[in-house]
């Protein structure tokens, strides 16, 4: 799935100034696999928002704890997320990124989880669509556990 997404992104952004922005910490494994499947030039940066902490449901309040350092003006930004649930984190990040004057901002997420979606933000590229559940592994944690697992698991509490 990541290979196919890399091919699609390489074709869609051919000739553009592509910047991938990974959302820490969860997207670090997906981003590192994805960039190795993209065959056009690109830049990489990271952003970090305060996460769920040790719980498994969104508080709805998002806080930026690491800003983007690259100049984004006139560039084509692709935000790389591990999982989108309510969409509130994405909404907040997109608004923040638009202030830097990028040409475009699109979203790519390893998992598009529709269970609690509260916004209409479109996910432009997704590897998997799931309806529900709290998932861990492949970068996704629960209270900082399980990020290193090479596959995705459904955590049953
Ligand atoms: P949203 O703001 O869309 O509700 O949540 C986005 C963030 O919440 C994700 O980037 C991720 O950090 C966390 N999150 C949402 N659903 C899950 C899940 O099923 N498992 C894990 N580990 N984190 C999740």
mmCIF file of C-alpha atoms and ligand atoms in Angstrom:
data_model
loop_
_atom_site.group_PDB
_atom_site.id
_atom_site.type_symbol
_atom_site.label_atom_id
_atom_site.label_comp_id
_atom_site.label_asym_id
_atom_site.label_seq_id
_atom_site.Cartn_x
_atom_site.Cartn_y
_atom_site.Cartn_z
ATOM 1 C CA UNK A 1 0.000 0.000 0.000
ATOM 2 C CA UNK A 2 2.846 2.398 0.877
ATOM 3 C CA UNK A 3 4.629 1.554 -2.378
ATOM 4 C CA UNK A 4 1.484 2.338 -4.416
ATOM 5 C CA UNK A 5 0.959 5.577 -2.510
ATOM 6 C CA UNK A 6 4.586 6.575 -3.184
ATOM 7 C CA UNK A 7 4.105 5.947 -6.905
ATOM 8 C CA UNK A 8 0.888 7.987 -6.963
ATOM 9 C CA UNK A 9 2.486 10.912 -5.080
ATOM 10 C CA UNK A 10 5.539 10.838 -7.386
ATOM 11 C CA UNK A 11 3.256 11.129 -10.389
ATOM 12 C CA UNK A 12 0.881 13.734 -8.902
ATOM 13 C CA UNK A 13 3.695 16.028 -7.722
ATOM 14 C CA UNK A 14 6.072 15.646 -10.659
ATOM 15 C CA UNK A 15 7.627 19.060 -11.429
ATOM 16 C CA UNK A 16 6.317 20.607 -8.174
ATOM 17 C CA UNK A 17 8.176 21.704 -5.040
ATOM 18 C CA UNK A 18 7.086 18.921 -2.694
ATOM 19 C CA UNK A 19 7.517 19.223 1.086
ATOM 20 C CA UNK A 20 6.480 16.317 3.305
ATOM 21 C CA UNK A 21 5.634 17.270 6.869
ATOM 22 C CA UNK A 22 5.455 14.361 9.301
ATOM 23 C CA UNK A 23 3.307 14.666 12.410
ATOM 24 C CA UNK A 24 5.385 13.446 15.377
ATOM 25 C CA UNK A 25 5.673 11.063 16.929
ATOM 26 C CA UNK A 26 3.232 8.587 15.375
ATOM 27 C CA UNK A 27 4.050 9.176 11.694
ATOM 28 C CA UNK A 28 7.800 8.542 11.940
ATOM 29 C CA UNK A 29 7.754 4.938 10.646
ATOM 30 C CA UNK A 30 5.177 5.578 7.911
ATOM 31 C CA UNK A 31 7.030 8.704 6.743
ATOM 32 C CA UNK A 32 10.346 6.874 6.577
ATOM 33 C CA UNK A 33 8.811 4.034 4.533
ATOM 34 C CA UNK A 34 6.878 6.442 2.306
ATOM 35 C CA UNK A 35 9.786 8.737 1.361
ATOM 36 C CA UNK A 36 11.760 5.733 0.133
ATOM 37 C CA UNK A 37 8.943 4.999 -2.337
ATOM 38 C CA UNK A 38 8.813 8.540 -3.752
ATOM 39 C CA UNK A 39 11.009 9.040 -6.788
ATOM 40 C CA UNK A 40 10.880 12.843 -7.221
ATOM 41 C CA UNK A 41 12.872 15.469 -5.249
ATOM 42 C CA UNK A 42 11.337 16.472 -1.931
ATOM 43 C CA UNK A 43 12.046 18.166 1.383
ATOM 44 C CA UNK A 44 11.128 16.783 4.819
ATOM 45 C CA UNK A 45 10.158 18.546 8.018
ATOM 46 C CA UNK A 46 8.243 17.657 11.169
ATOM 47 C CA UNK A 47 5.548 19.157 13.300
ATOM 48 C CA UNK A 48 4.388 18.009 16.704
ATOM 49 C CA UNK A 49 1.094 18.421 18.475
ATOM 50 C CA UNK A 50 0.137 17.377 21.979
ATOM 51 C CA UNK A 51 -1.444 13.932 21.702
ATOM 52 C CA UNK A 52 -4.083 11.972 23.555
ATOM 53 C CA UNK A 53 -1.630 11.316 26.421
ATOM 54 C CA UNK A 54 -2.385 7.973 28.000
ATOM 55 C CA UNK A 55 -6.071 7.868 27.061
ATOM 56 C CA UNK A 56 -7.677 6.510 23.927
ATOM 57 C CA UNK A 57 -10.138 9.257 23.010
ATOM 58 C CA UNK A 58 -9.604 12.758 21.683
ATOM 59 C CA UNK A 59 -9.823 15.660 24.121
ATOM 60 C CA UNK A 60 -10.603 17.941 21.181
ATOM 61 C CA UNK A 61 -8.034 20.509 22.262
ATOM 62 C CA UNK A 62 -4.885 20.615 20.150
ATOM 63 C CA UNK A 63 -1.611 22.290 21.036
ATOM 64 C CA UNK A 64 1.448 22.786 18.811
ATOM 65 C CA UNK A 65 4.660 21.706 20.548
ATOM 66 C CA UNK A 66 7.048 21.783 17.557
ATOM 67 C CA UNK A 67 6.801 24.180 14.630
ATOM 68 C CA UNK A 68 7.843 23.673 11.002
ATOM 69 C CA UNK A 69 11.337 25.029 10.320
ATOM 70 C CA UNK A 70 11.459 25.009 6.490
ATOM 71 C CA UNK A 71 10.202 27.966 4.442
ATOM 72 C CA UNK A 72 6.902 26.740 2.954
ATOM 73 C CA UNK A 73 5.967 29.738 0.834
ATOM 74 C CA UNK A 74 4.925 28.742 -2.686
ATOM 75 C CA UNK A 75 5.607 25.060 -1.992
ATOM 76 C CA UNK A 76 3.320 22.024 -2.228
ATOM 77 C CA UNK A 77 2.886 20.684 1.273
ATOM 78 C CA UNK A 78 1.862 17.114 1.963
ATOM 79 C CA UNK A 79 1.032 16.528 5.605
ATOM 80 C CA UNK A 80 1.902 12.980 6.667
ATOM 81 C CA UNK A 81 -0.232 11.595 9.513
ATOM 82 C CA UNK A 82 -0.257 8.193 11.152
ATOM 83 C CA UNK A 83 -4.010 8.109 11.750
ATOM 84 C CA UNK A 84 -6.866 10.582 11.424
ATOM 85 C CA UNK A 85 -9.754 10.077 13.834
ATOM 86 C CA UNK A 86 -11.921 13.120 14.706
ATOM 87 C CA UNK A 87 -9.947 15.297 12.250
ATOM 88 C CA UNK A 88 -9.549 18.030 14.872
ATOM 89 C CA UNK A 89 -5.747 17.723 14.936
ATOM 90 C CA UNK A 90 -5.649 18.010 11.141
ATOM 91 C CA UNK A 91 -7.924 21.042 11.081
ATOM 92 C CA UNK A 92 -5.651 22.808 13.539
ATOM 93 C CA UNK A 93 -2.436 21.908 11.669
ATOM 94 C CA UNK A 94 -3.846 22.908 8.255
ATOM 95 C CA UNK A 95 -4.842 26.306 9.586
ATOM 96 C CA UNK A 96 -1.353 26.767 11.046
ATOM 97 C CA UNK A 97 0.363 25.680 7.797
ATOM 98 C CA UNK A 98 -1.760 27.968 5.591
ATOM 99 C CA UNK A 99 -0.286 30.970 7.440
ATOM 100 C CA UNK A 100 3.119 30.163 5.889
ATOM 101 C CA UNK A 101 1.765 30.723 2.347
ATOM 102 C CA UNK A 102 2.185 27.285 0.719
ATOM 103 C CA UNK A 103 0.868 26.816 -2.835
ATOM 104 C CA UNK A 104 -1.148 23.756 -1.756
ATOM 105 C CA UNK A 105 -1.736 21.683 1.383
ATOM 106 C CA UNK A 106 -2.845 18.064 1.046
ATOM 107 C CA UNK A 107 -3.186 15.233 3.500
ATOM 108 C CA UNK A 108 -1.815 11.762 3.479
ATOM 109 C CA UNK A 109 -2.514 9.349 6.321
ATOM 110 C CA UNK A 110 -1.541 5.743 6.871
ATOM 111 C CA UNK A 111 -4.944 5.087 8.428
ATOM 112 C CA UNK A 112 -8.190 6.957 7.865
ATOM 113 C CA UNK A 113 -10.395 6.054 10.842
ATOM 114 C CA UNK A 114 -13.945 7.226 10.316
ATOM 115 C CA UNK A 115 -15.379 6.333 13.736
ATOM 116 C CA UNK A 116 -15.415 9.773 15.333
ATOM 117 C CA UNK A 117 -14.876 12.175 12.418
ATOM 118 C CA UNK A 118 -16.079 15.673 13.320
ATOM 119 C CA UNK A 119 -14.685 17.708 10.421
ATOM 120 C CA UNK A 120 -15.017 17.658 6.658
ATOM 121 C CA UNK A 121 -11.271 17.761 6.026
ATOM 122 C CA UNK A 122 -10.541 15.505 3.009
ATOM 123 C CA UNK A 123 -7.883 12.785 3.291
ATOM 124 C CA UNK A 124 -6.226 12.912 -0.131
ATOM 125 C CA UNK A 125 -4.162 9.727 0.253
ATOM 126 C CA UNK A 126 -4.826 6.863 2.695
ATOM 127 C CA UNK A 127 -3.391 3.342 2.868
ATOM 128 C CA UNK A 128 -6.183 1.893 4.976
ATOM 129 C CA UNK A 129 -9.704 2.980 5.912
ATOM 130 C CA UNK A 130 -11.023 1.562 9.200
ATOM 131 C CA UNK A 131 -14.311 2.176 10.944
ATOM 132 C CA UNK A 132 -13.383 1.821 14.606
ATOM 133 C CA UNK A 133 -11.016 0.659 17.330
ATOM 134 C CA UNK A 134 -7.879 1.902 19.025
ATOM 135 C CA UNK A 135 -4.875 0.840 16.971
ATOM 136 C CA UNK A 136 -1.230 0.508 17.995
ATOM 137 C CA UNK A 137 2.058 -0.436 16.332
ATOM 138 C CA UNK A 138 3.903 0.858 13.224
ATOM 139 C CA UNK A 139 4.492 4.177 15.072
ATOM 140 C CA UNK A 140 1.147 4.298 16.885
ATOM 141 C CA UNK A 141 1.337 4.177 20.685
ATOM 142 C CA UNK A 142 -0.720 3.776 23.780
ATOM 143 C CA UNK A 143 0.942 5.770 26.588
ATOM 144 C CA UNK A 144 4.236 5.450 24.615
ATOM 145 C CA UNK A 145 4.038 1.637 24.438
ATOM 146 C CA UNK A 146 3.844 -0.463 21.241
ATOM 147 C CA UNK A 147 5.231 2.114 18.732
ATOM 148 C CA UNK A 148 7.993 -0.258 17.652
ATOM 149 C CA UNK A 149 5.700 -3.143 16.675
ATOM 150 C CA UNK A 150 6.178 -3.818 12.955
ATOM 151 C CA UNK A 151 2.462 -4.373 12.327
ATOM 152 C CA UNK A 152 -0.805 -2.685 13.329
ATOM 153 C CA UNK A 153 -2.768 -4.181 16.230
ATOM 154 C CA UNK A 154 -6.207 -3.483 17.627
ATOM 155 C CA UNK A 155 -5.721 -2.719 21.335
ATOM 156 C CA UNK A 156 -8.445 -4.265 23.477
ATOM 157 C CA UNK A 157 -8.708 -2.512 26.826
HETATM 158 P P1 LIG B 1 -7.834 13.303 15.814
HETATM 159 O O1 LIG B 1 -7.510 14.726 16.177
HETATM 160 O O2 LIG B 1 -8.044 13.094 14.339
HETATM 161 O O3 LIG B 1 -8.974 12.760 16.633
HETATM 162 O O4 LIG B 1 -6.628 12.394 16.281
HETATM 163 C C1 LIG B 1 -5.393 12.418 15.661
HETATM 164 C C2 LIG B 1 -4.311 11.836 16.541
HETATM 165 O O5 LIG B 1 -4.850 11.062 17.627
HETATM 166 C C3 LIG B 1 -3.459 10.875 15.751
HETATM 167 O O6 LIG B 1 -2.407 11.546 15.104
HETATM 168 C C4 LIG B 1 -2.992 9.928 16.837
HETATM 169 O O7 LIG B 1 -1.864 10.470 17.482
HETATM 170 C C5 LIG B 1 -4.159 9.873 17.804
HETATM 171 N N1 LIG B 1 -5.033 8.729 17.520
HETATM 172 C C6 LIG B 1 -6.266 8.743 16.967
HETATM 173 N N2 LIG B 1 -6.742 7.484 16.838
HETATM 174 C C7 LIG B 1 -5.777 6.665 17.306
HETATM 175 C C8 LIG B 1 -5.658 5.232 17.422
HETATM 176 O O8 LIG B 1 -6.524 4.422 17.063
HETATM 177 N N3 LIG B 1 -4.490 4.765 17.966
HETATM 178 C C9 LIG B 1 -3.484 5.586 18.377
HETATM 179 N N4 LIG B 1 -2.395 5.012 18.884
HETATM 180 N N5 LIG B 1 -3.565 6.924 18.269
HETATM 181 C C10 LIG B 1 -4.696 7.469 17.750
#
